[in-house]
PDB file of C-alpha atoms in Angstrom:
ATOM      1  CA  UNK A 972     -11.170  -2.518 -15.221  1.00  0.00           C
ATOM      2  CA  UNK A 973     -12.547  -2.408 -11.038  1.00  0.00           C
ATOM      3  CA  UNK A 974     -12.720  -5.843  -9.738  1.00  0.00           C
ATOM      4  CA  UNK A 975     -14.648  -6.644  -6.360  1.00  0.00           C
ATOM      5  CA  UNK A 976     -15.905  -9.868  -4.743  1.00  0.00           C
ATOM      6  CA  UNK A 977     -19.010 -10.825  -4.744  1.00  0.00           C
ATOM      7  CA  UNK A 978     -18.755 -12.596  -1.375  1.00  0.00           C
ATOM      8  CA  UNK A 979     -17.458  -9.449   0.055  1.00  0.00           C
ATOM      9  CA  UNK A 980     -20.211  -8.586   3.078  1.00  0.00           C
ATOM     10  CA  UNK A 981     -21.853 -11.076   3.429  1.00  0.00           C
ATOM     11  CA  UNK A 982     -21.113 -12.636   6.279  1.00  0.00           C
ATOM     12  CA  UNK A 983     -20.756  -9.500   8.614  1.00  0.00           C
ATOM     13  CA  UNK A 984     -22.079  -6.420   9.343  1.00  0.00           C
ATOM     14  CA  UNK A 985     -19.215  -3.800   8.196  1.00  0.00           C
ATOM     15  CA  UNK A 986     -17.121  -1.670  10.331  1.00  0.00           C
ATOM     16  CA  UNK A 987     -16.504   0.699   7.348  1.00  0.00           C
ATOM     17  CA  UNK A 988     -19.452   1.912   4.040  1.00  0.00           C
ATOM     18  CA  UNK A 989     -17.810   4.405   2.028  1.00  0.00           C
ATOM     19  CA  UNK A 990     -20.045   5.432  -0.530  1.00  0.00           C
ATOM     20  CA  UNK A 991     -19.024   7.290  -3.680  1.00  0.00           C
ATOM     21  CA  UNK A 992     -16.303   9.002  -1.203  1.00  0.00           C
ATOM     22  CA  UNK A 993     -13.948  11.766  -2.984  1.00  0.00           C
ATOM     23  CA  UNK A 994     -11.113  13.408  -1.518  1.00  0.00           C
ATOM     24  CA  UNK A 995      -9.256  16.474  -3.125  1.00  0.00           C
ATOM     25  CA  UNK A 996      -5.811  18.418  -1.588  1.00  0.00           C
ATOM     26  CA  UNK A 997      -7.324  21.735  -2.138  1.00  0.00           C
ATOM     27  CA  UNK A 998      -7.772  21.974  -6.413  1.00  0.00           C
ATOM     28  CA  UNK A 999      -5.867  18.578  -6.590  1.00  0.00           C
ATOM     29  CA  UNK A1000      -7.844  15.167  -6.537  1.00  0.00           C
ATOM     30  CA  UNK A1001      -6.894  12.323  -4.495  1.00  0.00           C
ATOM     31  CA  UNK A1002      -9.980   9.861  -3.971  1.00  0.00           C
ATOM     32  CA  UNK A1003     -12.423   9.590  -6.350  1.00  0.00           C
ATOM     33  CA  UNK A1004     -15.811   7.710  -6.238  1.00  0.00           C
ATOM     34  CA  UNK A1005     -14.690   5.231  -3.427  1.00  0.00           C
ATOM     35  CA  UNK A1006     -17.143   2.562  -2.752  1.00  0.00           C
ATOM     36  CA  UNK A1007     -16.371  -0.114  -0.391  1.00  0.00           C
ATOM     37  CA  UNK A1008     -16.846  -2.266   2.706  1.00  0.00           C
ATOM     38  CA  UNK A1009     -14.346  -3.318   5.131  1.00  0.00           C
ATOM     39  CA  UNK A1010     -15.463  -6.173   6.992  1.00  0.00           C
ATOM     40  CA  UNK A1011     -14.075  -6.587  11.028  1.00  0.00           C
ATOM     41  CA  UNK A1012     -12.160  -9.509  12.642  1.00  0.00           C
ATOM     42  CA  UNK A1013      -9.942  -9.491   9.418  1.00  0.00           C
ATOM     43  CA  UNK A1014      -6.444  -8.356   8.548  1.00  0.00           C
ATOM     44  CA  UNK A1015      -7.285  -5.807   5.512  1.00  0.00           C
ATOM     45  CA  UNK A1016      -4.127  -4.235   3.365  1.00  0.00           C
ATOM     46  CA  UNK A1017      -4.714  -1.298   1.620  1.00  0.00           C
ATOM     47  CA  UNK A1018      -2.126  -1.504  -1.829  1.00  0.00           C
ATOM     48  CA  UNK A1019      -1.285   0.823  -4.467  1.00  0.00           C
ATOM     49  CA  UNK A1020       1.075   2.635  -6.221  1.00  0.00           C
ATOM     50  CA  UNK A1021       2.800   6.091  -4.535  1.00  0.00           C
ATOM     51  CA  UNK A1022       0.460   8.564  -4.953  1.00  0.00           C
ATOM     52  CA  UNK A1023      -2.597   6.393  -5.813  1.00  0.00           C
ATOM     53  CA  UNK A1024      -4.218   7.539  -2.549  1.00  0.00           C
ATOM     54  CA  UNK A1025      -3.439   5.393   0.524  1.00  0.00           C
ATOM     55  CA  UNK A1026      -2.721   7.375   3.363  1.00  0.00           C
ATOM     56  CA  UNK A1027      -5.483  10.151   2.631  1.00  0.00           C
ATOM     57  CA  UNK A1028      -7.704   7.017   2.629  1.00  0.00           C
ATOM     58  CA  UNK A1029      -6.564   5.532   5.981  1.00  0.00           C
ATOM     59  CA  UNK A1030      -7.364   9.286   7.604  1.00  0.00           C
ATOM     60  CA  UNK A1031     -10.504   9.572   5.951  1.00  0.00           C
ATOM     61  CA  UNK A1032     -11.238   6.047   7.736  1.00  0.00           C
ATOM     62  CA  UNK A1033      -9.432   7.507  11.110  1.00  0.00           C
ATOM     63  CA  UNK A1034     -12.092  10.317  10.983  1.00  0.00           C
ATOM     64  CA  UNK A1035      -9.033  12.706  10.669  1.00  0.00           C
ATOM     65  CA  UNK A1036     -10.338  13.973   7.587  1.00  0.00           C
ATOM     66  CA  UNK A1037     -13.472  14.863   5.573  1.00  0.00           C
ATOM     67  CA  UNK A1038     -14.577  13.805   2.497  1.00  0.00           C
ATOM     68  CA  UNK A1039     -16.115  16.531   0.155  1.00  0.00           C
ATOM     69  CA  UNK A1040     -18.524  13.903  -1.232  1.00  0.00           C
ATOM     70  CA  UNK A1041     -20.078  10.621  -0.589  1.00  0.00           C
ATOM     71  CA  UNK A1042     -20.235   9.747   3.022  1.00  0.00           C
ATOM     72  CA  UNK A1043     -18.788   6.952   5.290  1.00  0.00           C
ATOM     73  CA  UNK A1044     -20.499   4.963   7.862  1.00  0.00           C
ATOM     74  CA  UNK A1045     -18.222   3.481  11.112  1.00  0.00           C
ATOM     75  CA  UNK A1046     -20.383   0.794  12.572  1.00  0.00           C
ATOM     76  CA  UNK A1047     -23.275   1.506  10.567  1.00  0.00           C
ATOM     77  CA  UNK A1048     -23.300   5.469  12.078  1.00  0.00           C
ATOM     78  CA  UNK A1049     -21.877   8.438   9.994  1.00  0.00           C
ATOM     79  CA  UNK A1050     -18.345   9.005  10.805  1.00  0.00           C
ATOM     80  CA  UNK A1051     -18.280  12.529  11.502  1.00  0.00           C
ATOM     81  CA  UNK A1052     -20.800  11.758  13.959  1.00  0.00           C
ATOM     82  CA  UNK A1053     -19.005  10.276  16.480  1.00  0.00           C
ATOM     83  CA  UNK A1054     -17.321  12.215  19.452  1.00  0.00           C
ATOM     84  CA  UNK A1055     -13.488  12.080  18.898  1.00  0.00           C
ATOM     85  CA  UNK A1056     -13.048  10.466  22.883  1.00  0.00           C
ATOM     86  CA  UNK A1057     -15.052   7.978  21.542  1.00  0.00           C
ATOM     87  CA  UNK A1058     -13.407   6.879  18.352  1.00  0.00           C
ATOM     88  CA  UNK A1059     -10.110   7.113  20.742  1.00  0.00           C
ATOM     89  CA  UNK A1060     -11.356   3.721  22.823  1.00  0.00           C
ATOM     90  CA  UNK A1061     -12.192   2.292  19.284  1.00  0.00           C
ATOM     91  CA  UNK A1062      -9.915   3.411  16.586  1.00  0.00           C
ATOM     92  CA  UNK A1063      -5.735   3.792  17.084  1.00  0.00           C
ATOM     93  CA  UNK A1064      -3.557   4.640  14.469  1.00  0.00           C
ATOM     94  CA  UNK A1065      -0.059   4.066  13.964  1.00  0.00           C
ATOM     95  CA  UNK A1066       0.789   7.161  11.256  1.00  0.00           C
ATOM     96  CA  UNK A1067       3.915   6.553   8.833  1.00  0.00           C
ATOM     97  CA  UNK A1068       6.502   8.688  10.336  1.00  0.00           C
ATOM     98  CA  UNK A1069       6.083   9.138  14.140  1.00  0.00           C
ATOM     99  CA  UNK A1070       8.166  11.615  15.666  1.00  0.00           C
ATOM    100  CA  UNK A1071       8.096  13.322  19.222  1.00  0.00           C
ATOM    101  CA  UNK A1072      10.150  16.429  19.862  1.00  0.00           C
ATOM    102  CA  UNK A1073      10.466  16.159  23.605  1.00  0.00           C
ATOM    103  CA  UNK A1074      12.358  13.420  25.845  1.00  0.00           C
ATOM    104  CA  UNK A1075       9.553  11.653  27.317  1.00  0.00           C
ATOM    105  CA  UNK A1076      10.751   8.161  28.144  1.00  0.00           C
ATOM    106  CA  UNK A1077       9.598   4.891  26.181  1.00  0.00           C
ATOM    107  CA  UNK A1078       7.112   4.005  29.135  1.00  0.00           C
ATOM    108  CA  UNK A1079       5.767   7.502  29.124  1.00  0.00           C
ATOM    109  CA  UNK A1080       5.030   7.678  25.560  1.00  0.00           C
ATOM    110  CA  UNK A1081       3.201   4.191  25.546  1.00  0.00           C
ATOM    111  CA  UNK A1082       0.953   5.247  28.739  1.00  0.00           C
ATOM    112  CA  UNK A1083      -0.070   7.681  26.154  1.00  0.00           C
ATOM    113  CA  UNK A1084      -2.261   5.290  24.802  1.00  0.00           C
ATOM    114  CA  UNK A1085      -4.470   5.428  27.987  1.00  0.00           C
ATOM    115  CA  UNK A1086      -5.579   8.902  28.063  1.00  0.00           C
ATOM    116  CA  UNK A1087      -8.855   7.647  26.148  1.00  0.00           C
ATOM    117  CA  UNK A1088      -9.673   5.649  28.624  1.00  0.00           C
ATOM    118  CA  UNK A1089      -8.547   7.609  31.931  1.00  0.00           C
ATOM    119  CA  UNK A1090     -11.099   9.950  33.725  1.00  0.00           C
ATOM    120  CA  UNK A1091      -9.390  13.820  33.215  1.00  0.00           C
ATOM    121  CA  UNK A1092      -6.627  13.524  35.710  1.00  0.00           C
ATOM    122  CA  UNK A1093      -6.605  10.399  36.750  1.00  0.00           C
ATOM    123  CA  UNK A1094      -3.428   8.860  36.983  1.00  0.00           C
ATOM    124  CA  UNK A1095      -2.752   5.031  35.751  1.00  0.00           C
ATOM    125  CA  UNK A1096      -3.236   2.139  38.042  1.00  0.00           C
ATOM    126  CA  UNK A1097      -1.324  -0.974  38.797  1.00  0.00           C
ATOM    127  CA  UNK A1098      -3.653  -2.740  36.605  1.00  0.00           C
ATOM    128  CA  UNK A1099      -2.758   0.196  33.676  1.00  0.00           C
ATOM    129  CA  UNK A1100       1.058  -0.672  34.575  1.00  0.00           C
ATOM    130  CA  UNK A1101       0.728  -4.225  34.339  1.00  0.00           C
ATOM    131  CA  UNK A1102      -0.855  -3.495  30.607  1.00  0.00           C
ATOM    132  CA  UNK A1103       2.045  -1.127  29.555  1.00  0.00           C
ATOM    133  CA  UNK A1104       4.564  -3.328  30.728  1.00  0.00           C
ATOM    134  CA  UNK A1105       2.960  -6.585  28.831  1.00  0.00           C
ATOM    135  CA  UNK A1106       2.590  -4.637  25.600  1.00  0.00           C
ATOM    136  CA  UNK A1107       5.767  -3.266  25.901  1.00  0.00           C
ATOM    137  CA  UNK A1108       7.534  -7.033  26.217  1.00  0.00           C
ATOM    138  CA  UNK A1109       5.404  -7.837  23.283  1.00  0.00           C
ATOM    139  CA  UNK A1110       6.398  -5.216  21.187  1.00  0.00           C
ATOM    140  CA  UNK A1111       9.930  -5.739  22.114  1.00  0.00           C
ATOM    141  CA  UNK A1112      11.344  -2.353  23.433  1.00  0.00           C
ATOM    142  CA  UNK A1113      10.379  -3.199  27.684  1.00  0.00           C
ATOM    143  CA  UNK A1114      14.029  -3.142  27.851  1.00  0.00           C
ATOM    144  CA  UNK A1115      14.096   0.977  26.563  1.00  0.00           C
ATOM    145  CA  UNK A1116      11.255   1.580  28.675  1.00  0.00           C
ATOM    146  CA  UNK A1117      13.396   4.476  30.299  1.00  0.00           C
ATOM    147  CA  UNK A1118      15.088   5.707  27.469  1.00  0.00           C
ATOM    148  CA  UNK A1119      13.940   8.394  25.982  1.00  0.00           C
ATOM    149  CA  UNK A1120      12.202   8.560  22.760  1.00  0.00           C
ATOM    150  CA  UNK A1121      13.849  10.792  21.060  1.00  0.00           C
ATOM    151  CA  UNK A1122      17.439   8.703  21.321  1.00  0.00           C
ATOM    152  CA  UNK A1123      15.551   5.974  19.722  1.00  0.00           C
ATOM    153  CA  UNK A1124      16.559   4.710  15.987  1.00  0.00           C
ATOM    154  CA  UNK A1125      13.555   4.940  13.912  1.00  0.00           C
ATOM    155  CA  UNK A1126      12.416   1.385  13.912  1.00  0.00           C
ATOM    156  CA  UNK A1127      12.616   1.807  17.808  1.00  0.00           C
ATOM    157  CA  UNK A1128      10.785   4.688  17.534  1.00  0.00           C
ATOM    158  CA  UNK A1129       8.017   2.922  15.639  1.00  0.00           C
ATOM    159  CA  UNK A1130       7.746   0.057  17.767  1.00  0.00           C
ATOM    160  CA  UNK A1131       6.993   2.691  20.323  1.00  0.00           C
ATOM    161  CA  UNK A1132       4.179   4.051  18.433  1.00  0.00           C
ATOM    162  CA  UNK A1133       2.149   0.249  17.717  1.00  0.00           C
ATOM    163  CA  UNK A1134       2.521   0.029  21.630  1.00  0.00           C
ATOM    164  CA  UNK A1135       1.095   2.692  21.826  1.00  0.00           C
ATOM    165  CA  UNK A1136      -1.331   2.405  20.041  1.00  0.00           C
ATOM    166  CA  UNK A1137      -1.920  -1.521  21.425  1.00  0.00           C
ATOM    167  CA  UNK A1138      -2.384   0.179  24.788  1.00  0.00           C
ATOM    168  CA  UNK A1139      -5.320   1.808  23.779  1.00  0.00           C
ATOM    169  CA  UNK A1140      -7.048  -1.515  23.838  1.00  0.00           C
ATOM    170  CA  UNK A1141      -8.874  -0.663  19.760  1.00  0.00           C
ATOM    171  CA  UNK A1142     -11.427  -2.633  18.431  1.00  0.00           C
ATOM    172  CA  UNK A1143      -9.994  -1.459  15.284  1.00  0.00           C
ATOM    173  CA  UNK A1144      -5.897  -1.025  14.423  1.00  0.00           C
ATOM    174  CA  UNK A1145      -4.292   1.514  11.861  1.00  0.00           C
ATOM    175  CA  UNK A1146      -1.248   1.182  10.515  1.00  0.00           C
ATOM    176  CA  UNK A1147       0.465   3.791   7.511  1.00  0.00           C
ATOM    177  CA  UNK A1148       3.262   1.911   6.375  1.00  0.00           C
ATOM    178  CA  UNK A1149       4.130   0.702  10.162  1.00  0.00           C
ATOM    179  CA  UNK A1150       6.956  -1.501   8.976  1.00  0.00           C
ATOM    180  CA  UNK A1151       8.824   1.021   6.468  1.00  0.00           C
ATOM    181  CA  UNK A1152      11.160   1.544   8.825  1.00  0.00           C
ATOM    182  CA  UNK A1153      11.803  -1.884  10.630  1.00  0.00           C
ATOM    183  CA  UNK A1154      14.008  -4.421   9.432  1.00  0.00           C
ATOM    184  CA  UNK A1155      13.463  -7.793   8.388  1.00  0.00           C
ATOM    185  CA  UNK A1156      13.061  -9.735  11.634  1.00  0.00           C
ATOM    186  CA  UNK A1157      11.137  -7.026  13.510  1.00  0.00           C
ATOM    187  CA  UNK A1158       8.782  -6.245  10.409  1.00  0.00           C
ATOM    188  CA  UNK A1159       7.814 -10.183  10.590  1.00  0.00           C
ATOM    189  CA  UNK A1160       7.306  -9.984  14.895  1.00  0.00           C
ATOM    190  CA  UNK A1161       5.020  -6.855  14.175  1.00  0.00           C
ATOM    191  CA  UNK A1162       2.876  -8.482  11.254  1.00  0.00           C
ATOM    192  CA  UNK A1163       3.050 -11.830  13.395  1.00  0.00           C
ATOM    193  CA  UNK A1164       1.987  -9.933  16.666  1.00  0.00           C
ATOM    194  CA  UNK A1165      -0.714  -8.490  15.088  1.00  0.00           C
ATOM    195  CA  UNK A1166      -2.221 -11.632  13.277  1.00  0.00           C
ATOM    196  CA  UNK A1167      -1.994 -13.290  16.244  1.00  0.00           C
ATOM    197  CA  UNK A1168      -4.462 -10.773  17.543  1.00  0.00           C
ATOM    198  CA  UNK A1169      -6.638 -10.895  14.618  1.00  0.00           C
ATOM    199  CA  UNK A1170      -7.473 -14.538  14.789  1.00  0.00           C
ATOM    200  CA  UNK A1171      -8.280 -14.559  18.621  1.00  0.00           C
ATOM    201  CA  UNK A1172     -10.647 -11.826  17.704  1.00  0.00           C
ATOM    202  CA  UNK A1173      -8.545  -9.157  19.847  1.00  0.00           C
ATOM    203  CA  UNK A1174      -8.939  -6.576  17.127  1.00  0.00           C
ATOM    204  CA  UNK A1175      -9.273  -5.413  13.468  1.00  0.00           C
ATOM    205  CA  UNK A1176      -6.299  -4.425  11.753  1.00  0.00           C
ATOM    206  CA  UNK A1177      -6.442  -1.725   8.598  1.00  0.00           C
ATOM    207  CA  UNK A1178      -2.517  -1.096   7.044  1.00  0.00           C
ATOM    208  CA  UNK A1179      -1.260   0.229   4.430  1.00  0.00           C
ATOM    209  CA  UNK A1180       1.724  -1.631   2.919  1.00  0.00           C
ATOM    210  CA  UNK A1181       4.002  -1.150   0.218  1.00  0.00           C
ATOM    211  CA  UNK A1182       5.321  -5.364  -0.235  1.00  0.00           C
ATOM    212  CA  UNK A1183       3.203  -7.297  -2.033  1.00  0.00           C
ATOM    213  CA  UNK A1184       4.362 -10.593  -0.171  1.00  0.00           C
ATOM    214  CA  UNK A1185       3.993  -9.104   3.266  1.00  0.00           C
ATOM    215  CA  UNK A1186       0.221  -8.279   1.921  1.00  0.00           C
ATOM    216  CA  UNK A1187       0.041 -11.806   0.557  1.00  0.00           C
ATOM    217  CA  UNK A1188       1.331 -13.802   3.797  1.00  0.00           C
ATOM    218  CA  UNK A1189      -0.543 -11.593   6.252  1.00  0.00           C
ATOM    219  CA  UNK A1190      -3.931 -10.187   5.097  1.00  0.00           C
ATOM    220  CA  UNK A1191      -7.214 -11.454   4.400  1.00  0.00           C
ATOM    221  CA  UNK A1192      -8.323  -9.314   2.076  1.00  0.00           C
ATOM    222  CA  UNK A1193      -6.938  -6.234   0.080  1.00  0.00           C
ATOM    223  CA  UNK A1194      -8.231  -3.056  -1.071  1.00  0.00           C
ATOM    224  CA  UNK A1195      -6.012  -1.941  -4.776  1.00  0.00           C
ATOM    225  CA  UNK A1196      -5.871   1.691  -5.445  1.00  0.00           C
ATOM    226  CA  UNK A1197      -5.060   3.013  -8.359  1.00  0.00           C
ATOM    227  CA  UNK A1198      -5.700   6.334 -10.141  1.00  0.00           C
ATOM    228  CA  UNK A1199      -7.403   7.449  -6.948  1.00  0.00           C
ATOM    229  CA  UNK A1200      -9.897   4.631  -7.153  1.00  0.00           C
ATOM    230  CA  UNK A1201     -10.340   1.583  -5.949  1.00  0.00           C
ATOM    231  CA  UNK A1202      -9.505  -0.750  -8.961  1.00  0.00           C
ATOM    232  CA  UNK A1203     -10.529  -4.034  -6.838  1.00  0.00           C
ATOM    233  CA  UNK A1204     -11.234  -5.448  -3.541  1.00  0.00           C
ATOM    234  CA  UNK A1205     -11.340  -9.053  -2.145  1.00  0.00           C
ATOM    235  CA  UNK A1206      -9.344 -11.703  -0.478  1.00  0.00           C
ATOM    236  CA  UNK A1207      -5.849 -11.427  -1.084  1.00  0.00           C
ATOM    237  CA  UNK A1208      -5.511 -14.611  -3.468  1.00  0.00           C
ATOM    238  CA  UNK A1209      -8.049 -13.195  -5.853  1.00  0.00           C
ATOM    239  CA  UNK A1210      -6.833  -9.789  -5.948  1.00  0.00           C
ATOM    240  CA  UNK A1211      -2.742 -10.744  -6.124  1.00  0.00           C
ATOM    241  CA  UNK A1212      -2.927 -11.901  -9.931  1.00  0.00           C
ATOM    242  CA  UNK A1213      -0.913 -11.270 -12.610  1.00  0.00           C
ATOM    243  CA  UNK A1214      -3.712  -9.126 -14.924  1.00  0.00           C
ATOM    244  CA  UNK A1215      -4.908  -7.015 -12.128  1.00  0.00           C
ATOM    245  CA  UNK A1216      -0.848  -6.003 -10.951  1.00  0.00           C
ATOM    246  CA  UNK A1217      -0.168  -5.464 -14.357  1.00  0.00           C
ATOM    247  CA  UNK A1218      -3.161  -3.021 -14.602  1.00  0.00           C
ATOM    248  CA  UNK A1219      -2.400  -1.211 -11.297  1.00  0.00           C
ATOM    249  CA  UNK A1220       1.764  -1.221 -11.486  1.00  0.00           C
ATOM    250  CA  UNK A1221       2.708  -1.909 -15.051  1.00  0.00           C
ATOM    251  CA  UNK A1222       4.749  -4.851 -14.119  1.00  0.00           C
ATOM    252  CA  UNK A1223       4.398  -8.524 -14.807  1.00  0.00           C
ATOM    253  CA  UNK A1224       4.643 -10.745 -11.772  1.00  0.00           C
ATOM    254  CA  UNK A1225       4.504 -14.661 -11.348  1.00  0.00           C
ATOM    255  CA  UNK A1226       2.616 -15.935  -8.051  1.00  0.00           C
ATOM    256  CA  UNK A1227       3.361 -19.384  -6.729  1.00  0.00           C
ATOM    257  CA  UNK A1228       2.183 -20.515  -3.336  1.00  0.00           C
ATOM    258  CA  UNK A1229       5.279 -21.265  -1.076  1.00  0.00           C
ATOM    259  CA  UNK A1230       5.344 -24.077   1.207  1.00  0.00           C
ATOM    260  CA  UNK A1231       8.192 -22.440   3.035  1.00  0.00           C
ATOM    261  CA  UNK A1232       6.090 -19.559   4.181  1.00  0.00           C
ATOM    262  CA  UNK A1233       2.420 -21.063   3.925  1.00  0.00           C
ATOM    263  CA  UNK A1234       1.510 -18.042   1.520  1.00  0.00           C
ATOM    264  CA  UNK A1235       1.600 -16.460  -2.357  1.00  0.00           C
ATOM    265  CA  UNK A1236       4.803 -15.413  -3.666  1.00  0.00           C
ATOM    266  CA  UNK A1237       4.646 -12.829  -5.794  1.00  0.00           C
ATOM    267  CA  UNK A1238       7.834 -12.215  -7.854  1.00  0.00           C
ATOM    268  CA  UNK A1239       8.342  -8.940 -10.020  1.00  0.00           C
ATOM    269  CA  UNK A1240       9.735  -8.029 -13.673  1.00  0.00           C
ATOM    270  CA  UNK A1241       9.157  -4.861 -15.901  1.00  0.00           C
ATOM    271  CA  UNK A1242       7.933  -5.604 -19.267  1.00  0.00           C
ATOM    272  CA  UNK A1243      10.199  -6.194 -21.863  1.00  0.00           C
ATOM    273  CA  UNK A1244       9.409  -2.205 -22.440  1.00  0.00           C
ATOM    274  CA  UNK A1245       8.510  -0.103 -19.731  1.00  0.00           C
ATOM    275  CA  UNK A1246       8.291   3.530 -19.741  1.00  0.00           C
ATOM    276  CA  UNK A1247      12.250   3.675 -17.893  1.00  0.00           C
ATOM    277  CA  UNK A1248      13.073   2.849 -21.231  1.00  0.00           C
ATOM    278  CA  UNK A1249      12.438   6.078 -23.218  1.00  0.00           C
TER     279      UNK A1249
END
């Protein structure tokens, strides 16, 4: 049973409006009949089991894919009507697996985020360079600035990808499991950095996440996908409920407010009889 908060969409005009959006890879349906609104000035988490369409939904929001059916409006305008360069000035995407094959330095890769804002053949000026340095410091990679990006660990490369996206000065930052290759400290540091930016009104965040506790701690609202549909959308505390998590993940849960993290804490276990027992 789909769950949608009655309060969604009343306080602000939505960034995105998805109306009956469906998408399939060749003959394999991935998303079907998605209806949702994504409002600005928030951190939105996209959750769901493997294969539920999380990354596909993010690519649709970024304009990298087009739905076979339905319509996606961005800032109340059909997404396909935007020029790629205009979208690049507004949206920044951090992919799940960020890899660069050439020996660009970390600084050179981060500077690539400036391209949507530079005139053709123009080089970064002093203010641009200062911005690049500031963002690399925020991401904890300033000491790696002259290192070839191909010689970094997966976690370090992911932080480079985040820094490149931040240099784009986006209105919306899209993250596809950006913390998957990061250790615990760097995961928390990254999400804390982004949370501060959202709270300061710098940009909005839409992030695909697997960790329910990270979602509870850092996300204002959640979109929960299940079997290619939007099973639930609303404030995090309303979506992270034992009944909903059992419907989507097939697990039992206990959810309590944690004073240490000042957020909900989700504890999970398999039911007494699960599909893995057979």
